[in-house]
Structures are given as C-alpha cells and as structure tokens.
Tab-separated table of C-alpha atoms in Angstrom:
chain	number	residue	atom	x	y	z
A	7	MET	CA	242.773	286.321	89.816
A	8	GLU	CA	239.097	287.481	89.378
A	9	PHE	CA	240.604	289.110	86.050
A	10	ILE	CA	241.943	285.846	84.536
A	11	LEU	CA	238.834	284.078	85.589
A	12	HIS	CA	236.355	286.697	83.667
A	13	ILE	CA	238.753	286.090	80.588
A	14	GLY	CA	238.496	282.381	80.838
A	15	ILE	CA	234.707	282.100	81.146
A	16	ALA	CA	234.158	284.214	78.299
A	17	GLN	CA	236.716	282.381	75.940
A	18	PHE	CA	234.980	278.791	77.014
A	19	LEU	CA	231.289	280.420	76.534
A	20	PHE	CA	232.093	281.164	73.332
A	21	ALA	CA	233.820	278.687	71.915
A	22	ALA	CA	231.221	276.016	73.532
A	23	LEU	CA	228.868	278.757	71.438
A	24	LEU	CA	230.709	278.240	68.390
A	25	LEU	CA	231.030	274.966	67.687
A	26	LEU	CA	227.331	273.850	69.252
A	27	THR	CA	225.911	276.428	65.907
A	28	LYS	CA	228.039	274.846	64.149
A	29	SER	CA	225.728	274.277	60.142
A	30	ARG	CA	227.716	271.196	60.023
A	31	LYS	CA	228.892	269.534	63.459
A	32	ALA	CA	230.648	266.220	63.682
A	33	LEU	CA	229.941	264.088	66.934
A	34	SER	CA	232.802	265.477	68.079
A	35	ASP	CA	231.890	268.667	67.719
A	36	TYR	CA	229.008	267.896	70.083
A	37	VAL	CA	232.005	266.792	72.799
A	38	LEU	CA	234.231	269.224	72.770
A	39	GLY	CA	230.997	271.859	73.203
A	40	CYS	CA	229.863	269.861	76.160
A	41	TRP	CA	233.351	269.395	77.662
A	42	LEU	CA	233.496	273.677	77.403
A	43	LEU	CA	230.271	274.313	78.875
A	44	LEU	CA	231.313	272.156	81.603
A	45	MET	CA	234.423	274.136	81.962
A	46	THR	CA	232.297	277.424	81.375
A	47	ILE	CA	230.148	276.067	84.763
A	48	PHE	CA	233.534	274.858	86.575
A	49	MET	CA	234.843	278.427	86.243
A	50	GLY	CA	231.452	280.429	86.715
A	51	LEU	CA	231.213	278.724	90.275
A	52	THR	CA	234.446	279.183	90.654
A	53	LEU	CA	234.548	283.067	90.541
A	54	LEU	CA	231.528	283.108	93.008
A	55	LYS	CA	232.929	281.130	95.538
A	56	VAL	CA	235.890	284.153	94.956
A	57	GLU	CA	233.859	287.018	94.794
A	58	PHE	CA	231.034	286.354	97.214
A	59	PRO	CA	232.811	283.945	99.809
A	60	GLN	CA	230.223	284.704	102.697
A	61	ALA	CA	227.262	283.760	100.350
A	62	PHE	CA	228.755	280.717	98.658
A	63	TRP	CA	227.125	277.070	99.677
A	64	GLY	CA	230.663	276.452	101.320
A	65	ARG	CA	229.757	272.513	100.684
A	66	LEU	CA	229.575	272.737	96.886
A	67	GLN	CA	233.414	272.508	95.644
A	68	MET	CA	235.176	273.265	92.641
A	69	PHE	CA	237.888	270.058	93.021
A	70	PRO	CA	235.669	267.135	91.703
A	71	PHE	CA	235.950	269.123	88.187
A	72	PHE	CA	239.664	267.880	87.741
A	73	PHE	CA	238.031	264.666	87.214
A	74	THR	CA	236.104	265.561	84.336
A	75	ILE	CA	239.059	266.372	82.094
A	76	GLY	CA	240.746	263.496	81.760
A	77	PRO	CA	237.451	261.831	80.462
A	78	PHE	CA	236.092	264.550	78.195
A	79	LEU	CA	239.920	264.827	76.532
A	80	PHE	CA	240.116	261.295	75.835
A	81	LEU	CA	236.341	261.142	74.409
A	82	TYR	CA	237.084	264.017	72.168
A	83	VAL	CA	240.444	262.823	70.391
A	84	ARG	CA	238.425	259.089	70.546
A	85	THR	CA	235.734	260.807	68.202
A	86	LEU	CA	238.052	262.384	66.004
A	87	THR	CA	240.340	259.366	65.684
A	88	ARG	CA	237.395	256.841	64.790
A	89	GLU	CA	236.203	256.474	61.319
A	90	ARG	CA	232.657	256.097	62.741
A	91	PRO	CA	232.585	257.193	65.851
A	92	ARG	CA	229.713	256.999	68.320
A	93	LEU	CA	229.443	257.296	72.418
A	94	GLU	CA	227.538	254.365	74.066
A	95	PHE	CA	226.138	254.302	77.378
A	96	ALA	CA	229.167	252.690	78.841
A	97	ASP	CA	231.016	256.156	78.277
A	98	SER	CA	229.309	257.399	80.747
A	99	LEU	CA	231.092	255.072	83.436
A	100	HIS	CA	234.084	257.696	82.783
A	101	LEU	CA	232.336	260.361	84.416
A	102	LEU	CA	231.750	258.250	87.386
A	103	PRO	CA	234.802	259.100	89.383
A	104	PHE	CA	233.490	262.926	88.950
A	105	VAL	CA	230.378	261.746	90.927
A	106	ILE	CA	231.811	260.172	93.274
A	107	PHE	CA	234.142	262.538	94.498
A	108	SER	CA	231.409	265.293	94.210
A	109	VAL	CA	229.486	263.172	96.674
A	110	ALA	CA	232.374	262.649	99.043
A	111	ALA	CA	232.842	266.435	98.664
A	112	VAL	CA	229.671	267.635	99.306
A	113	THR	CA	229.319	265.390	102.514
A	114	MET	CA	232.334	265.910	104.193
A	115	ASP	CA	232.613	268.948	106.863
A	116	SER	CA	236.543	269.855	105.421
A	117	PRO	CA	236.616	272.197	102.999
A	118	VAL	CA	238.188	270.296	99.861
A	119	ASP	CA	239.455	273.227	97.616
A	120	GLU	CA	241.105	274.904	100.994
A	121	ASP	CA	242.810	271.413	102.167
A	122	ILE	CA	244.205	271.113	98.605
A	123	LEU	CA	245.406	274.565	97.406
A	124	GLN	CA	245.993	276.653	101.018
A	125	GLY	CA	246.070	274.290	103.827
A	126	ASN	CA	249.276	274.072	105.695
A	127	SER	CA	249.625	270.413	106.918
A	128	PHE	CA	249.251	266.583	105.123
A	129	ARG	CA	246.055	266.325	105.996
A	130	PHE	CA	244.119	263.045	104.719
A	131	ASN	CA	242.245	265.130	102.865
A	132	ARG	CA	244.346	266.670	100.344
A	133	LEU	CA	246.450	263.412	100.198
A	134	SER	CA	243.235	261.235	98.610
A	135	TYR	CA	241.857	263.886	96.579
A	136	SER	CA	245.581	265.013	95.253
A	137	ILE	CA	246.994	261.711	94.644
A	138	SER	CA	242.718	260.480	93.136
A	139	ALA	CA	242.968	263.623	90.458
A	140	LEU	CA	246.683	263.174	89.697
A	141	VAL	CA	246.201	259.004	89.451
A	142	SER	CA	243.603	260.275	86.787
A	143	ILE	CA	244.996	262.802	84.817
A	144	GLY	CA	248.188	260.413	84.008
A	145	VAL	CA	245.788	257.632	83.135
A	146	TYR	CA	243.481	259.870	80.507
A	147	ILE	CA	246.944	261.697	78.938
A	148	LEU	CA	248.282	257.610	78.543
A	149	LEU	CA	244.735	256.359	76.967
A	150	THR	CA	244.657	260.045	75.061
A	151	PHE	CA	248.255	259.492	73.926
A	152	TRP	CA	247.869	255.838	72.675
A	153	GLU	CA	244.971	256.671	70.609
A	154	LEU	CA	246.739	259.561	68.803
A	155	ASN	CA	249.490	256.611	68.499
A	156	ARG	CA	247.051	254.192	66.756
A	157	HIS	CA	245.625	257.198	64.464
A	158	GLN	CA	248.889	258.050	63.506
A	159	VAL	CA	249.323	254.263	62.574
A	160	ASN	CA	245.381	254.220	60.811
A	161	LEU	CA	245.794	257.234	58.527
A	162	GLN	CA	248.628	255.551	56.609
A	163	ASN	CA	246.288	253.114	55.313
A	164	LEU	CA	243.757	255.948	54.334
A	165	PHE	CA	245.817	258.681	53.176
A	166	SER	CA	248.277	259.119	50.595
A	167	TYR	CA	249.428	262.456	52.103
A	168	THR	CA	250.039	263.891	55.719
A	169	SER	CA	249.085	267.338	57.075
A	170	ALA	CA	248.587	268.977	60.497
A	171	ARG	CA	244.582	268.957	60.420
A	172	ILE	CA	244.176	264.577	59.678
A	173	SER	CA	247.469	264.381	62.447
A	174	LEU	CA	246.383	266.279	64.831
A	175	GLY	CA	249.464	267.184	66.145
A	176	TRP	CA	247.835	270.617	67.819
A	177	VAL	CA	245.993	267.881	70.206
A	178	ARG	CA	249.526	266.607	71.872
A	179	GLY	CA	250.720	270.604	72.246
A	180	VAL	CA	247.464	271.064	74.515
A	181	ILE	CA	248.080	268.254	76.013
A	182	VAL	CA	251.417	268.950	76.809
A	183	LEU	CA	250.260	272.706	77.993
A	184	PHE	CA	247.650	271.104	80.461
A	185	ILE	CA	250.497	269.220	81.630
A	186	ALA	CA	252.491	272.113	82.352
A	187	THR	CA	249.430	274.025	84.284
A	188	ILE	CA	249.265	270.774	86.284
A	189	LEU	CA	252.771	270.978	87.125
A	190	ILE	CA	252.949	274.999	88.127
A	191	THR	CA	249.882	274.296	89.918
A	192	LEU	CA	251.266	271.240	92.035
A	193	VAL	CA	255.083	273.129	92.796
A	194	GLY	CA	252.751	275.896	93.912
A	195	ALA	CA	250.683	274.010	96.632
A	196	LEU	CA	253.900	272.338	97.340
A	197	ILE	CA	255.294	275.298	98.501
A	198	ASN	CA	252.447	276.253	100.965
A	199	VAL	CA	253.291	272.688	102.045
A	200	GLY	CA	256.097	273.357	102.324
A	201	THR	CA	256.261	277.045	104.601
A	202	GLY	CA	253.177	276.037	106.419
A	203	GLU	CA	251.393	279.551	105.006
A	204	GLN	CA	249.634	280.441	101.540
A	205	THR	CA	253.055	281.737	99.940
A	206	VAL	CA	252.018	281.652	95.871
A	207	ASN	CA	248.474	281.252	95.337
A	208	PRO	CA	248.251	278.094	92.679
A	209	GLY	CA	244.974	279.341	91.728
A	210	ILE	CA	246.400	282.172	89.663
A	211	ALA	CA	248.574	279.281	88.185
A	212	LEU	CA	245.728	276.802	87.327
A	213	PHE	CA	243.322	279.301	85.712
A	214	LEU	CA	246.417	280.980	83.802
A	215	GLY	CA	246.310	278.190	81.990
A	216	PHE	CA	243.109	276.939	81.619
A	217	THR	CA	242.399	280.183	80.069
A	218	VAL	CA	245.331	279.778	77.487
A	219	PHE	CA	243.992	276.186	76.990
A	220	ALA	CA	240.118	277.905	76.252
A	221	PHE	CA	241.882	279.841	72.998
A	222	ALA	CA	243.919	277.474	72.331
A	223	VAL	CA	241.007	274.607	71.545
A	224	THR	CA	239.112	277.343	70.240
A	225	PHE	CA	240.874	278.229	67.845
A	226	PHE	CA	242.159	274.463	66.526
A	227	GLY	CA	238.689	272.833	67.447
A	228	ILE	CA	236.734	275.127	65.779
A	229	ARG	CA	238.862	274.649	62.549
A	230	GLN	CA	239.508	270.661	62.672
A	231	PRO	CA	237.530	269.138	60.477
A	232	ASP	CA	235.978	265.614	59.933
A	233	ILE	CA	239.258	263.810	59.077
A	234	PHE	CA	236.866	260.444	58.156
A	235	HIS	CA	234.331	262.574	55.911
A	236	ARG	CA	235.801	261.791	52.955
A	237	VAL	CA	236.677	257.616	53.657
A	238	ALA	CA	233.187	257.013	55.942
A	239	ASP	CA	231.229	256.270	52.920
A	240	PRO	CA	229.573	253.320	54.301
A	241	ARG	CA	228.837	252.569	50.333
A	242	PHE	CA	233.171	251.499	50.596
A	243	VAL	CA	233.477	249.955	53.756
A	244	ASP	CA	232.794	247.017	54.441
A	245	SER	CA	232.124	244.887	57.520
A	246	LEU	CA	233.579	242.339	58.494
A	247	GLU	CA	231.173	239.938	58.529
A	248	GLU	CA	230.040	240.602	55.259
A	249	GLU	CA	230.031	237.707	52.497
A	250	PRO	CA	233.097	238.098	50.179
A	251	ALA	CA	232.190	239.212	46.559
A	252	PRO	CA	231.047	236.615	44.201
A	253	VAL	CA	234.036	235.211	42.062
A	254	SER	CA	232.689	234.564	38.431
A	255	VAL	CA	234.114	231.495	36.235
A	256	SER	CA	236.210	234.020	33.643
A	257	GLU	CA	237.606	235.600	36.968
A	258	ALA	CA	238.256	231.773	38.385
A	259	VAL	CA	240.484	230.739	35.390
A	260	SER	CA	242.051	234.401	35.358
A	261	VAL	CA	243.182	234.142	38.686
A	262	ALA	CA	245.246	231.007	38.002
A	263	VAL	CA	247.763	232.776	36.009
A	264	ALA	CA	247.519	235.965	37.830
A	265	ALA	CA	247.847	234.436	41.738
A	266	GLU	CA	251.182	232.826	40.489
A	267	ALA	CA	252.617	236.317	39.161
A	268	VAL	CA	251.068	238.443	41.778
A	269	VAL	CA	251.133	236.672	44.936
A	270	GLU	CA	252.335	234.442	47.056
A	271	PRO	CA	250.426	231.795	48.069
A	272	ILE	CA	248.902	232.305	51.536
A	273	SER	CA	248.246	229.497	53.699
A	274	PRO	CA	245.525	229.190	55.999
A	275	LYS	CA	246.979	229.490	59.115
A	276	ASP	CA	248.293	232.880	57.915
A	277	THR	CA	245.016	233.676	57.327
A	278	ALA	CA	243.538	233.160	60.504
A	279	SER	CA	245.657	234.493	62.617
A	280	ASN	CA	245.472	237.791	62.351
A	281	ARG	CA	243.346	240.970	61.926
A	282	TYR	CA	241.641	240.092	58.894
A	283	ALA	CA	240.623	236.413	59.275
A	284	ARG	CA	237.244	236.910	59.024
A	285	SER	CA	237.128	239.611	55.964
A	286	GLY	CA	236.298	236.342	53.513
A	287	LEU	CA	238.550	237.830	51.367
A	288	THR	CA	240.250	234.956	49.925
A	289	PRO	CA	243.581	234.653	47.774
A	290	ALA	CA	242.264	234.396	44.854
A	291	ARG	CA	240.021	237.426	45.158
A	292	MET	CA	243.438	239.035	46.562
A	293	ALA	CA	245.474	237.955	43.607
A	294	ILE	CA	242.225	239.931	41.090
A	295	ILE	CA	242.587	243.052	43.249
A	296	ILE	CA	245.544	243.529	42.935
A	297	SER	CA	245.724	242.910	39.161
A	298	ASP	CA	243.234	245.616	38.939
A	299	LEU	CA	245.118	248.089	40.903
A	300	GLU	CA	247.978	247.758	39.610
A	301	ALA	CA	246.774	248.731	36.426
A	302	TYR	CA	244.679	250.992	37.493
A	303	LEU	CA	247.920	253.083	39.113
A	304	ALA	CA	249.946	252.707	36.349
A	305	THR	CA	246.942	253.976	33.860
A	306	GLU	CA	245.003	256.327	35.303
A	307	ARG	CA	247.551	257.522	37.394
A	308	PRO	CA	245.503	258.570	40.612
A	309	TRP	CA	248.613	259.105	42.437
A	310	LEU	CA	249.036	262.542	41.254
A	311	ARG	CA	246.277	263.958	43.015
A	312	ARG	CA	248.060	265.335	46.129
A	313	ASP	CA	244.993	264.637	48.359
A	314	LEU	CA	244.549	261.439	47.197
A	315	THR	CA	242.484	259.099	50.052
A	316	ILE	CA	241.884	254.963	50.237
A	317	GLN	CA	238.406	255.763	49.649
A	318	ASP	CA	239.215	257.688	46.049
A	319	VAL	CA	240.701	254.486	44.435
A	320	CYS	CA	237.918	252.076	45.924
A	321	ALA	CA	234.693	254.576	44.331
A	322	ASP	CA	237.079	254.143	40.791
A	323	LEU	CA	237.984	250.498	41.251
A	324	ASP	CA	234.266	249.617	42.827
A	325	ILE	CA	235.680	247.907	45.831
A	326	PRO	CA	235.102	247.656	49.503
A	327	GLN	CA	237.519	249.606	51.757
A	328	HIS	CA	238.688	246.972	54.250
A	329	HIS	CA	239.280	244.413	51.282
A	330	LEU	CA	241.096	246.817	49.233
A	331	THR	CA	243.251	247.656	52.348
A	332	GLN	CA	243.935	244.360	53.449
A	333	THR	CA	245.018	243.429	50.130
A	334	ILE	CA	247.610	246.161	50.106
A	335	ASN	CA	249.314	245.191	54.074
A	336	GLU	CA	249.106	241.458	53.443
A	337	GLY	CA	248.922	240.649	49.664
A	338	LEU	CA	251.446	243.816	48.922
A	339	GLY	CA	253.040	243.571	52.462
A	340	LYS	CA	252.704	247.494	52.998
A	341	ASN	CA	250.047	250.381	53.693
A	342	PHE	CA	248.442	252.974	51.318
A	343	TYR	CA	250.532	255.967	52.326
A	344	THR	CA	253.737	253.740	50.790
A	345	LEU	CA	252.187	252.137	48.042
A	346	VAL	CA	251.085	255.668	46.387
A	347	ASN	CA	254.700	257.363	47.775
A	348	GLU	CA	256.822	255.200	45.909
A	349	TYR	CA	254.485	255.654	42.486
A	350	ARG	CA	255.058	259.292	43.233
A	351	VAL	CA	258.776	258.878	44.148
A	352	GLU	CA	259.669	256.919	40.529
A	353	GLU	CA	257.630	259.512	38.801
A	354	VAL	CA	260.793	262.375	40.731
A	355	LYS	CA	263.229	260.080	39.641
A	356	LEU	CA	261.827	259.798	35.636
A	357	ARG	CA	261.734	263.753	35.685
A	358	LEU	CA	264.699	264.437	37.555
A	359	ASN	CA	266.546	262.311	34.963
A	360	ASP	CA	264.816	263.857	32.198
A	361	PRO	CA	266.387	267.018	30.368
A	362	ARG	CA	262.929	268.818	29.751
A	363	HIS	CA	262.497	268.796	33.868
A	364	ALA	CA	266.154	270.831	33.917
A	365	HIS	CA	264.571	274.156	34.422
A	366	LEU	CA	262.402	273.674	37.189
A	367	THR	CA	263.090	273.059	41.088
A	368	VAL	CA	263.170	269.629	42.397
A	369	LEU	CA	260.335	270.951	44.569
A	370	ALA	CA	258.064	271.834	42.034
A	371	ILE	CA	259.158	268.812	39.860
A	372	ALA	CA	257.759	266.984	43.551
A	373	HIS	CA	254.224	269.102	43.264
A	374	ASP	CA	253.474	267.925	39.878
A	375	ALA	CA	254.274	263.855	40.423
A	376	GLY	CA	251.055	264.576	44.025
A	377	PHE	CA	253.879	265.542	47.161
A	378	ASN	CA	251.782	267.917	48.988
A	379	SER	CA	254.209	269.036	51.477
A	380	LYS	CA	258.518	269.451	51.001
A	381	SER	CA	259.329	267.636	54.068
A	382	THR	CA	256.731	265.048	53.589
A	383	PHE	CA	258.695	264.761	50.101
A	384	ASN	CA	262.332	265.000	51.158
A	385	THR	CA	262.005	262.595	54.246
A	386	VAL	CA	260.020	259.625	51.966
A	387	PHE	CA	262.294	260.492	48.806
A	388	LYS	CA	265.662	260.096	50.954
A	389	ARG	CA	263.372	256.647	52.593
A	390	MET	CA	262.897	254.835	49.363
A	391	VAL	CA	266.084	256.265	47.365
A	392	GLY	CA	268.613	256.274	49.686
A	393	ARG	CA	269.848	259.816	48.852
A	394	THR	CA	268.114	263.016	48.476
A	395	PRO	CA	266.438	264.495	45.618
A	396	SER	CA	269.322	266.827	45.069
A	397	GLN	CA	272.349	264.608	45.577
A	398	PHE	CA	269.938	262.617	43.266
A	399	ARG	CA	269.874	265.109	40.434
A	400	LYS	CA	273.756	266.330	40.737
A	401	ASP	CA	274.647	262.268	40.527
A	402	HIS	CA	272.623	262.129	37.567
A	403	ALA	CA	272.785	265.238	35.846
C-alpha cells in the first residue's frame, strides 16, 4: 500500500501545482487546486502513519478527511457551471462536519481509522462514523448531479452546439469512479467484520482508487476551460432589477403591427408568474427583439458558425443577454440551441435537395451548415425532420 500512497501523493501534488501556477486561473481552478492540496496532505499523513506508526500521534485520525471530498466536489462543479461563480462565507459551512469529526476523533480514545477498516466488531465508533461519512458523500453526490443536470439545461440557452468540455461529461465519469472506490472499500470492511479479522486490506482499494482519481482529475481538470468566458461579458448580461431599455415613439408605432404578426399577446398573469417576472421586458419590446432577431438570422446567417453562442448574437444586435434569452424562451417557445439548429437543419435540407451539392457527403453538408459533430447533427435532424439525413436525401433524390 505504501507504493500506491507514494504515487498518489506525487500525482496530487503535481496536479495542484500545475493548476495553481496556470497563467489564467478561474475560480474553479483555485477550488480544485486547494482540493488537490488537501488530498496531498491526507495521503501524506496516511503514509506517515503507515510507515512510522510508533512515532505518529495516535489521536490524529485520517477518517475525518472523508467529509471534505463531497463538499469540494460539489463546490468545484458549482464554480464550473455558474456564469458568474463566487464563494461566500456560507460556503465554509460545508466543511463544518470535517471540523466536528476531527475534534471528535482527537478527543476520543478509540482509534477511529482502525475501527473503520480493521475492527472485528460493530463498535459504536465504526457505525456512527461510517454511516455519517456515507450519508455525507451520498448527499453531495446527489447535489453534484443536480448541479450537472441544471447545467445541461442552461447550456441550451447559451450555446448552439455541444461538446465534452462544456457538458462536463468527464465529471460524471470521475464521480462513478469515486462511487466504485467507496463501494469496494466498504465491501472490504464488511468482509473483515464478517470474518472477525483483517482478511483483506480495504485501504489498498481506497488509495488505489484515489490515485486513479488523481490522474483523471489532472488530465481533465487542467484541460477544462472556463466554460462561460465568452458569455459572461458584463456588457451583455442584464440584471433582473435593471430598468428596461426605453422604447422610442417610432418603435412603439412599428410594434403595433409587429406584435400582432410575431408573438401572441402576453397576459400580465403570464409574465408575473414565471422566472422573468422582474426582467422589465415588455411585450412591445419583445416583439421588436423577435423582429430584429429573425431578420438578423435570415440575412447575416450567423448559424453557419459552428461555435456560435448567445453572447455573439447579443453583441451583434446590442441586446442584453437576459432579454434575448427571455424573448427566445417565451416569445418563440424554445431555447437558443433549438432556434439556431432549426436554421441549420433547413439549410441542410436545401442543400440535400440541390443537385449542385450531390457530390458532397451528408456530413460535409452538415459541417458547412454549422453543425460541429456527426452525432449532434444526426440526433437534431431526425428529431426535427422525422427521418435520418440519409433517408431524407434518398427520398428527395
């Protein structure tokens, strides 16, 4: 087990130094870097306890460190998935269980680490600490998955494309790896309880899993870009409390017709009962935005850009991001991702029907129309058209 600990310590420390010395660091990099340093201390103290048990202070227990894993995982994901992330004093309360159990471990005579991994009876320490740790880890894993699911929904209001780096699929894989590590460790501890002796050493599985976890976080975490560095421009992020942009007399006159043709009348009840109730965006202003947006999409054809974001559109139209998002969600009844890809699908259909593009593959046409991946294109096209691109081309040959 000492060999595994040596590798894990070196990897955690190396990853922490790489993150904290990056030239452009986001808040998520600081959170992950601190987490990796904490894991370095955890595994370092464990190594000292294993190699120098006589010289090591017996009351210093490693088990309370388990109460830091869930909070740091959750805070890291939260700082990755928020457009304007920040940490507040209340976030320090996530580490309160770690402090409480650390004090309890120091003040109790019974060695907690040995009770958990090697004990041969269902002692109160083992049960209380084990159940508390599993509950903590389980709760934070659920919170992290909730944050990731919220992020998936939010992405469709911000990006016109999908990619592994913005969807954070690697985080789910790391969580599954962590869950597997905990379950294997738990099974090993239960085997020892059942046999009444240390038949297996659960610590080997635990620290081997942590070491693999360190490699995974190093590889993906360091390469993970700031997801919202393009859409968090304060010039285009409108506050919910901000007053709506003034509407000129000429705009008010032109909107009388535009509102009838573009959007359904919006009742006060509808606008007051949803999350945009305080945005200040009136139906008249929304109709103008829709008219400008549709003209922009039809003439400028920005959807041909594979990396188009809502911030790009806000910059071109000089519209606050919150107002444009609300207009697309409420006025058009869809999200930004769906809106842009509808134009791309129509472009693909036109080109598949055009004999001048008969020599091109379907994938080449999709790329030219703004799609950035084959899987996304096939999924979106079939959902919107009801047929696969190949079937559509065959039917219209």
